[in-house]
PDB file of C-alpha atoms in Angstrom:
ATOM      1  CA  MET B1400     -28.197 -10.919 -91.106  1.00 84.00           C
ATOM      2  CA  ALA B1401     -26.154 -10.347 -94.272  1.00 93.00           C
ATOM      3  CA  GLU B1402     -22.939  -8.632 -95.269  1.00 96.00           C
ATOM      4  CA  ILE B1403     -23.686  -6.459 -98.288  1.00 97.00           C
ATOM      5  CA  THR B1404     -21.279  -4.627-100.580  1.00 97.00           C
ATOM      6  CA  LEU B1405     -22.739  -1.473-102.141  1.00 97.00           C
ATOM      7  CA  ILE B1406     -20.937  -0.029-105.187  1.00 97.00           C
ATOM      8  CA  ASP B1407     -22.323   3.309-106.408  1.00 95.00           C
ATOM      9  CA  ASP B1408     -20.714   6.693-107.124  1.00 93.00           C
ATOM     10  CA  ASP B1409     -23.747   8.669-105.911  1.00 92.00           C
ATOM     11  CA  GLU B1410     -23.040   9.671-102.295  1.00 92.00           C
ATOM     12  CA  ASN B1411     -26.715  10.338-101.574  1.00 92.00           C
ATOM     13  CA  ILE B1412     -27.723   6.892-102.825  1.00 92.00           C
ATOM     14  CA  VAL B1413     -24.955   5.258-100.798  1.00 94.00           C
ATOM     15  CA  ALA B1414     -25.963   7.103 -97.633  1.00 94.00           C
ATOM     16  CA  SER B1415     -29.691   6.402 -97.907  1.00 92.00           C
ATOM     17  CA  VAL B1416     -29.342   2.752 -98.994  1.00 94.00           C
ATOM     18  CA  SER B1417     -26.722   2.036 -96.334  1.00 95.00           C
ATOM     19  CA  LEU B1418     -28.954   3.526 -93.639  1.00 93.00           C
ATOM     20  CA  ALA B1419     -31.959   1.485 -94.785  1.00 92.00           C
ATOM     21  CA  LEU B1420     -29.989  -1.771 -94.911  1.00 95.00           C
ATOM     22  CA  GLU B1421     -28.237  -1.217 -91.595  1.00 95.00           C
ATOM     23  CA  SER B1422     -31.549  -0.388 -89.898  1.00 92.00           C
ATOM     24  CA  HIS B1423     -32.631  -3.926 -90.827  1.00 92.00           C
ATOM     25  CA  GLY B1424     -29.527  -5.511 -89.302  1.00 94.00           C
ATOM     26  CA  HIS B1425     -27.317  -5.844 -92.376  1.00 96.00           C
ATOM     27  CA  THR B1426     -23.646  -4.881 -92.474  1.00 96.00           C
ATOM     28  CA  VAL B1427     -22.818  -2.584 -95.394  1.00 97.00           C
ATOM     29  CA  LYS B1428     -19.459  -1.821 -97.000  1.00 97.00           C
ATOM     30  CA  ALA B1429     -19.658   0.968 -99.568  1.00 97.00           C
ATOM     31  CA  TYR B1430     -17.387   1.774-102.520  1.00 96.00           C
ATOM     32  CA  TYR B1431     -17.692   4.661-104.952  1.00 95.00           C
ATOM     33  CA  ASP B1432     -16.116   3.249-108.121  1.00 95.00           C
ATOM     34  CA  GLY B1433     -16.030  -0.054-109.928  1.00 95.00           C
ATOM     35  CA  VAL B1434     -12.333  -0.827-109.507  1.00 96.00           C
ATOM     36  CA  SER B1435     -12.197  -0.531-105.721  1.00 95.00           C
ATOM     37  CA  GLY B1436     -15.575  -2.248-105.386  1.00 95.00           C
ATOM     38  CA  LEU B1437     -14.512  -5.230-107.495  1.00 96.00           C
ATOM     39  CA  GLU B1438     -11.226  -5.576-105.584  1.00 95.00           C
ATOM     40  CA  ALA B1439     -13.117  -5.594-102.284  1.00 95.00           C
ATOM     41  CA  VAL B1440     -15.637  -8.204-103.426  1.00 96.00           C
ATOM     42  CA  GLU B1441     -12.937 -10.487-104.836  1.00 94.00           C
ATOM     43  CA  SER B1442     -10.789 -10.289-101.690  1.00 94.00           C
ATOM     44  CA  ASN B1443     -13.662 -10.649 -99.223  1.00 93.00           C
ATOM     45  CA  PRO B1444     -16.843 -12.005-100.869  1.00 93.00           C
ATOM     46  CA  PRO B1445     -20.038 -10.675 -99.241  1.00 96.00           C
ATOM     47  CA  ASP B1446     -23.471 -12.293 -99.115  1.00 95.00           C
ATOM     48  CA  LEU B1447     -24.822  -9.837-101.695  1.00 96.00           C
ATOM     49  CA  VAL B1448     -23.594  -7.076-104.024  1.00 97.00           C
ATOM     50  CA  ILE B1449     -25.695  -4.042-104.956  1.00 97.00           C
ATOM     51  CA  LEU B1450     -24.077  -2.591-108.057  1.00 95.00           C
ATOM     52  CA  ASP B1451     -24.711   0.610-110.011  1.00 93.00           C
ATOM     53  CA  VAL B1452     -24.324   0.541-113.797  1.00 90.00           C
ATOM     54  CA  LYS B1453     -22.845   3.998-114.445  1.00 88.00           C
ATOM     55  CA  MET B1454     -19.646   4.548-112.433  1.00 89.00           C
ATOM     56  CA  PRO B1455     -16.162   6.008-112.901  1.00 85.00           C
ATOM     57  CA  ARG B1456     -13.033   3.931-113.597  1.00 86.00           C
ATOM     58  CA  MET B1457     -15.066   0.789-114.381  1.00 92.00           C
ATOM     59  CA  ASP B1458     -18.798   0.599-115.081  1.00 92.00           C
ATOM     60  CA  GLY B1459     -21.127  -1.867-113.411  1.00 92.00           C
ATOM     61  CA  MET B1460     -21.443  -4.158-116.426  1.00 92.00           C
ATOM     62  CA  GLU B1461     -17.685  -4.673-116.553  1.00 94.00           C
ATOM     63  CA  VAL B1462     -17.583  -5.228-112.791  1.00 95.00           C
ATOM     64  CA  LEU B1463     -20.289  -7.884-113.142  1.00 93.00           C
ATOM     65  CA  ARG B1464     -18.563  -9.533-116.106  1.00 92.00           C
ATOM     66  CA  ARG B1465     -15.279  -9.825-114.214  1.00 94.00           C
ATOM     67  CA  LEU B1466     -16.982 -10.917-111.008  1.00 93.00           C
ATOM     68  CA  ARG B1467     -18.788 -13.745-112.782  1.00 90.00           C
ATOM     69  CA  GLN B1468     -15.471 -15.150-113.980  1.00 89.00           C
ATOM     70  CA  SER B1469     -14.730 -16.300-110.441  1.00 86.00           C
ATOM     71  CA  SER B1470     -17.830 -15.866-108.252  1.00 87.00           C
ATOM     72  CA  GLU B1471     -21.572 -16.494-108.169  1.00 86.00           C
ATOM     73  CA  THR B1472     -22.232 -14.011-105.358  1.00 91.00           C
ATOM     74  CA  PRO B1473     -25.809 -12.686-105.790  1.00 92.00           C
ATOM     75  CA  VAL B1474     -25.920  -9.285-107.521  1.00 93.00           C
ATOM     76  CA  ILE B1475     -28.685  -6.673-107.712  1.00 93.00           C
ATOM     77  CA  MET B1476     -28.053  -4.102-110.444  1.00 91.00           C
ATOM     78  CA  LEU B1477     -29.074  -0.435-110.180  1.00 90.00           C
ATOM     79  CA  THR B1478     -29.456   1.940-113.104  1.00 82.00           C
ATOM     80  CA  SER B1479     -30.687   5.449-113.720  1.00 73.00           C
ATOM     81  CA  LYS B1480     -31.473   4.523-117.335  1.00 61.00           C
ATOM     82  CA  ASP B1481     -34.914   3.293-118.260  1.00 60.00           C
ATOM     83  CA  ASP B1482     -33.302   1.149-120.916  1.00 59.00           C
ATOM     84  CA  GLU B1483     -34.302  -2.493-121.345  1.00 59.00           C
ATOM     85  CA  ILE B1484     -31.075  -3.161-123.295  1.00 59.00           C
ATOM     86  CA  ASP B1485     -29.094  -2.532-120.104  1.00 67.00           C
ATOM     87  CA  GLU B1486     -31.433  -4.841-118.207  1.00 67.00           C
ATOM     88  CA  ILE B1487     -31.133  -7.674-120.717  1.00 70.00           C
ATOM     89  CA  LEU B1488     -27.340  -7.276-120.846  1.00 73.00           C
ATOM     90  CA  GLY B1489     -27.181  -7.372-117.059  1.00 76.00           C
ATOM     91  CA  PHE B1490     -29.154 -10.623-116.894  1.00 76.00           C
ATOM     92  CA  ASN B1491     -27.049 -12.096-119.705  1.00 78.00           C
ATOM     93  CA  LEU B1492     -23.941 -11.352-117.650  1.00 82.00           C
ATOM     94  CA  GLY B1493     -25.409 -13.061-114.598  1.00 84.00           C
ATOM     95  CA  ALA B1494     -27.264 -10.454-112.526  1.00 86.00           C
ATOM     96  CA  ASP B1495     -29.866 -11.872-110.141  1.00 85.00           C
ATOM     97  CA  ASP B1496     -32.152  -8.852-110.037  1.00 84.00           C
ATOM     98  CA  TYR B1497     -32.456  -5.333-111.426  1.00 82.00           C
ATOM     99  CA  MET B1498     -33.863  -2.019-110.145  1.00 84.00           C
ATOM    100  CA  HIS B1499     -34.359   1.312-111.876  1.00 82.00           C
ATOM    101  CA  LYS B1500     -33.617   4.600-110.105  1.00 83.00           C
ATOM    102  CA  PRO B1501     -35.382   6.255-108.458  1.00 82.00           C
ATOM    103  CA  PHE B1502     -36.681   3.442-106.264  1.00 83.00           C
ATOM    104  CA  SER B1503     -38.276   3.234-102.831  1.00 84.00           C
ATOM    105  CA  GLN B1504     -36.174   1.955 -99.944  1.00 87.00           C
ATOM    106  CA  ARG B1505     -39.013  -0.404 -99.035  1.00 85.00           C
ATOM    107  CA  LEU B1506     -38.932  -2.000-102.479  1.00 83.00           C
ATOM    108  CA  LEU B1507     -35.150  -2.351-102.368  1.00 88.00           C
ATOM    109  CA  LEU B1508     -35.354  -4.023 -98.959  1.00 89.00           C
ATOM    110  CA  GLU B1509     -37.921  -6.469-100.327  1.00 84.00           C
ATOM    111  CA  ARG B1510     -35.680  -7.284-103.283  1.00 85.00           C
ATOM    112  CA  VAL B1511     -32.678  -7.759-100.971  1.00 91.00           C
ATOM    113  CA  LYS B1512     -34.709 -10.055 -98.723  1.00 87.00           C
ATOM    114  CA  ALA B1513     -35.920 -12.065-101.722  1.00 81.00           C
ATOM    115  CA  VAL B1514     -32.456 -12.554-103.223  1.00 86.00           C
ATOM    116  CA  LEU B1515     -30.948 -13.529 -99.861  1.00 87.00           C
ATOM    117  CA  ARG B1516     -33.801 -15.977 -99.249  1.00 80.00           C
ATOM    118  CA  ARG B1517     -33.127 -17.655-102.579  1.00 74.00           C
ATOM    119  CA  ALA B1518     -29.409 -17.794-101.819  1.00 76.00           C
ATOM    120  CA  ARG B1519     -29.939 -19.441 -98.420  1.00 69.00           C
ATOM    121  CA  PRO B1520     -32.493 -22.221 -98.886  1.00 56.00           C
ATOM    122  CA  ASP B1521     -31.085 -24.149 -95.924  1.00 51.00           C
ATOM    123  CA  GLU B1522     -32.135 -21.302 -93.611  1.00 51.00           C
ATOM    124  CA  GLU B1523     -35.761 -21.395 -94.724  1.00 45.00           C
ATOM    125  CA  ASP B1524     -38.626 -23.212 -93.087  1.00 40.00           C
ATOM    126  CA  PRO B1525     -39.301 -26.174 -95.413  1.00 38.00           C
ATOM    127  CA  ALA B1526     -43.020 -25.768 -94.797  1.00 35.00           C
ATOM    128  CA  ALA B1527     -42.991 -22.099 -95.729  1.00 39.00           C
ATOM    129  CA  PRO B1528     -44.389 -20.957 -99.082  1.00 37.00           C
ATOM    130  CA  GLY B1529     -42.141 -19.594-101.799  1.00 41.00           C
ATOM    131  CA  PRO B1530     -39.310 -20.839-103.992  1.00 43.00           C
ATOM    132  CA  ALA B1531     -36.890 -21.962-101.282  1.00 40.00           C
ATOM    133  CA  GLY B1532     -39.324 -24.079 -99.325  1.00 39.00           C
ATOM    134  CA  ALA B1533     -40.975 -25.538-102.392  1.00 41.00           C
ATOM    135  CA  ALA B1534     -37.846 -26.896-104.032  1.00 45.00           C
ATOM    136  CA  GLY B1535     -36.592 -29.029-101.152  1.00 53.00           C
ATOM    137  CA  SER B1536     -33.045 -29.554 -99.932  1.00 64.00           C
ATOM    138  CA  LYS B1537     -32.311 -33.198-100.841  1.00 84.00           C
ATOM    139  CA  VAL B1538     -29.633 -34.041-103.382  1.00 90.00           C
ATOM    140  CA  MET B1539     -31.252 -34.527-106.802  1.00 92.00           C
ATOM    141  CA  LYS B1540     -29.806 -36.801-109.490  1.00 93.00           C
ATOM    142  CA  ARG B1541     -31.100 -36.783-113.042  1.00 93.00           C
ATOM    143  CA  GLY B1542     -28.866 -38.749-115.399  1.00 91.00           C
ATOM    144  CA  LYS B1543     -25.540 -36.905-115.562  1.00 94.00           C
ATOM    145  CA  LEU B1544     -26.902 -34.031-113.473  1.00 95.00           C
ATOM    146  CA  THR B1545     -26.474 -33.788-109.698  1.00 95.00           C
ATOM    147  CA  LEU B1546     -27.918 -30.860-107.721  1.00 93.00           C
ATOM    148  CA  ASP B1547     -27.245 -30.316-104.028  1.00 90.00           C
ATOM    149  CA  PRO B1548     -29.395 -27.399-102.792  1.00 85.00           C
ATOM    150  CA  ALA B1549     -27.880 -27.335 -99.304  1.00 79.00           C
ATOM    151  CA  ARG B1550     -24.400 -26.751-100.728  1.00 79.00           C
ATOM    152  CA  HIS B1551     -25.554 -24.979-103.885  1.00 80.00           C
ATOM    153  CA  ASP B1552     -23.486 -27.504-105.874  1.00 86.00           C
ATOM    154  CA  SER B1553     -24.221 -28.429-109.472  1.00 91.00           C
ATOM    155  CA  LEU B1554     -22.363 -31.299-111.177  1.00 94.00           C
ATOM    156  CA  TRP B1555     -22.552 -32.590-114.727  1.00 95.00           C
ATOM    157  CA  ASP B1556     -21.051 -36.037-115.190  1.00 93.00           C
ATOM    158  CA  GLY B1557     -19.052 -35.393-112.015  1.00 93.00           C
ATOM    159  CA  LYS B1558     -17.720 -32.025-113.168  1.00 93.00           C
ATOM    160  CA  PRO B1559     -18.704 -28.850-111.270  1.00 91.00           C
ATOM    161  CA  VAL B1560     -20.799 -26.209-113.044  1.00 92.00           C
ATOM    162  CA  ARG B1561     -20.973 -22.883-111.207  1.00 87.00           C
ATOM    163  CA  LEU B1562     -24.496 -21.436-111.271  1.00 87.00           C
ATOM    164  CA  THR B1563     -25.934 -18.246-109.863  1.00 83.00           C
ATOM    165  CA  VAL B1564     -28.737 -18.528-107.316  1.00 81.00           C
ATOM    166  CA  THR B1565     -31.361 -17.816-109.965  1.00 83.00           C
ATOM    167  CA  GLU B1566     -29.882 -20.271-112.471  1.00 88.00           C
ATOM    168  CA  PHE B1567     -29.743 -22.999-109.826  1.00 89.00           C
ATOM    169  CA  LEU B1568     -33.406 -22.526-108.894  1.00 87.00           C
ATOM    170  CA  LEU B1569     -34.495 -22.541-112.538  1.00 91.00           C
ATOM    171  CA  LEU B1570     -32.574 -25.745-113.264  1.00 94.00           C
ATOM    172  CA  GLN B1571     -33.853 -27.372-110.091  1.00 92.00           C
ATOM    173  CA  SER B1572     -37.422 -26.596-111.122  1.00 92.00           C
ATOM    174  CA  LEU B1573     -36.914 -28.059-114.603  1.00 94.00           C
ATOM    175  CA  ALA B1574     -35.098 -31.174-113.369  1.00 94.00           C
ATOM    176  CA  GLN B1575     -37.701 -32.022-110.734  1.00 91.00           C
ATOM    177  CA  ARG B1576     -39.981 -33.436-113.443  1.00 90.00           C
ATOM    178  CA  PRO B1577     -37.983 -34.506-116.514  1.00 92.00           C
ATOM    179  CA  GLY B1578     -40.019 -34.450-119.704  1.00 92.00           C
ATOM    180  CA  PHE B1579     -42.660 -32.087-118.328  1.00 93.00           C
ATOM    181  CA  VAL B1580     -42.896 -28.638-119.878  1.00 92.00           C
ATOM    182  CA  LYS B1581     -42.485 -25.604-117.612  1.00 91.00           C
ATOM    183  CA  SER B1582     -43.850 -22.333-118.911  1.00 91.00           C
ATOM    184  CA  ARG B1583     -41.929 -19.131-118.292  1.00 87.00           C
ATOM    185  CA  ASP B1584     -44.526 -18.224-115.674  1.00 85.00           C
ATOM    186  CA  ASN B1585     -43.881 -21.533-113.905  1.00 86.00           C
ATOM    187  CA  LEU B1586     -40.167 -20.828-113.911  1.00 87.00           C
ATOM    188  CA  MET B1587     -40.691 -17.282-112.632  1.00 82.00           C
ATOM    189  CA  ASP B1588     -42.647 -18.709-109.711  1.00 80.00           C
ATOM    190  CA  ALA B1589     -39.837 -21.167-108.965  1.00 80.00           C
ATOM    191  CA  ALA B1590     -37.028 -18.616-109.014  1.00 77.00           C
ATOM    192  CA  TYR B1591     -38.615 -15.387-107.813  1.00 69.00           C
ATOM    193  CA  ASP B1592     -40.805 -14.282-104.928  1.00 60.00           C
ATOM    194  CA  ASP B1593     -44.365 -13.156-105.615  1.00 54.00           C
ATOM    195  CA  GLN B1594     -43.522  -9.462-105.230  1.00 51.00           C
ATOM    196  CA  VAL B1595     -40.824  -9.604-107.913  1.00 54.00           C
ATOM    197  CA  TYR B1596     -41.899  -9.341-111.545  1.00 55.00           C
ATOM    198  CA  VAL B1597     -39.625 -10.212-114.458  1.00 60.00           C
ATOM    199  CA  ASP B1598     -40.544 -10.532-118.115  1.00 63.00           C
ATOM    200  CA  ASP B1599     -40.115 -13.527-120.404  1.00 65.00           C
ATOM    201  CA  ARG B1600     -36.799 -12.304-121.788  1.00 76.00           C
ATOM    202  CA  THR B1601     -35.267 -12.449-118.328  1.00 78.00           C
ATOM    203  CA  ILE B1602     -35.991 -16.171-118.063  1.00 85.00           C
ATOM    204  CA  ASP B1603     -34.667 -16.699-121.602  1.00 88.00           C
ATOM    205  CA  SER B1604     -31.440 -14.877-120.690  1.00 85.00           C
ATOM    206  CA  HIS B1605     -30.897 -17.062-117.623  1.00 87.00           C
ATOM    207  CA  ILE B1606     -31.538 -20.251-119.634  1.00 91.00           C
ATOM    208  CA  LYS B1607     -29.149 -19.143-122.388  1.00 90.00           C
ATOM    209  CA  ARG B1608     -26.394 -18.417-119.869  1.00 87.00           C
ATOM    210  CA  MET B1609     -26.999 -21.721-118.075  1.00 92.00           C
ATOM    211  CA  ARG B1610     -26.715 -23.721-121.286  1.00 93.00           C
ATOM    212  CA  LYS B1611     -23.449 -21.983-122.096  1.00 90.00           C
ATOM    213  CA  LYS B1612     -22.006 -22.994-118.732  1.00 91.00           C
ATOM    214  CA  PHE B1613     -22.930 -26.658-119.175  1.00 95.00           C
ATOM    215  CA  ARG B1614     -21.556 -26.709-122.718  1.00 95.00           C
ATOM    216  CA  GLN B1615     -18.226 -25.514-121.379  1.00 92.00           C
ATOM    217  CA  VAL B1616     -17.896 -28.849-119.557  1.00 94.00           C
ATOM    218  CA  ASP B1617     -19.803 -30.901-122.148  1.00 95.00           C
ATOM    219  CA  PRO B1618     -20.079 -29.514-125.709  1.00 95.00           C
ATOM    220  CA  GLU B1619     -22.852 -32.054-126.410  1.00 94.00           C
ATOM    221  CA  PHE B1620     -25.082 -30.838-123.577  1.00 95.00           C
ATOM    222  CA  ASP B1621     -28.696 -30.607-124.795  1.00 94.00           C
ATOM    223  CA  SER B1622     -30.784 -31.485-121.741  1.00 95.00           C
ATOM    224  CA  ILE B1623     -32.611 -28.151-121.532  1.00 95.00           C
ATOM    225  CA  GLU B1624     -35.033 -28.112-124.444  1.00 95.00           C
ATOM    226  CA  THR B1625     -36.942 -25.105-125.764  1.00 93.00           C
ATOM    227  CA  LEU B1626     -40.537 -25.540-126.894  1.00 91.00           C
ATOM    228  CA  TYR B1627     -41.128 -22.324-128.781  1.00 88.00           C
ATOM    229  CA  GLY B1628     -44.185 -20.455-127.625  1.00 83.00           C
ATOM    230  CA  VAL B1629     -44.654 -22.859-124.712  1.00 90.00           C
ATOM    231  CA  GLY B1630     -41.630 -22.959-122.409  1.00 92.00           C
ATOM    232  CA  TYR B1631     -38.797 -25.292-121.455  1.00 94.00           C
ATOM    233  CA  ARG B1632     -38.332 -28.861-120.303  1.00 95.00           C
ATOM    234  CA  TYR B1633     -35.495 -30.975-118.942  1.00 95.00           C
ATOM    235  CA  ARG B1634     -34.533 -34.106-120.852  1.00 92.00           C
ATOM    236  CA  GLU B1635     -32.752 -36.616-118.634  1.00 85.00           C
ATOM    237  CA  ALA B1636     -29.389 -37.615-120.110  1.00 67.00           C
TER     238      ALA B1636
END
């Protein structure tokens, strides 16, 4: 199963979430503040991070921002605020999923399973339904773009571009059929399991962040086109 780092200052949350995850075979390492949690993740990257927003010493948004400077480890954010601004900011910083407290342990386990499944496409049955099986594992080349799902590698004109699991799946879906428009619903289906709902702004946030990453290696990058009111398409360079 997976090694999961849980960072949350609420002892009750840590105890209950750890118990639920461990009962399903996962190994959990828990930290109660952002500084110690970030240090642990950077020194020994886990398969998944579950990260609270409000914490002492360093809040979850700052932890995520610093983590994304060097790692694309999948991250599920937790928050006690019913505030969509926090959610949008989290996705803009590179979160893979988001849950509001209070939440059911069953729902959290489903979200954990979904994120891990997306992060490990090589472990999926290619005939199985869902994002991982549908995308395929062969190396894809589209002009300057090269995507290797088995290694989770993304190259632009030979230069590496580090993408999160969600960003990789979105780009893979767009690049599969250059010139064809993908609606936001299409992209949601490609990047998320059926039991996970995200709104249109989440997809927009991932696309915006992805473009920024490619423009860091090529300021002229314009292969992801927006068709306002319709969706997105990939233009082969």
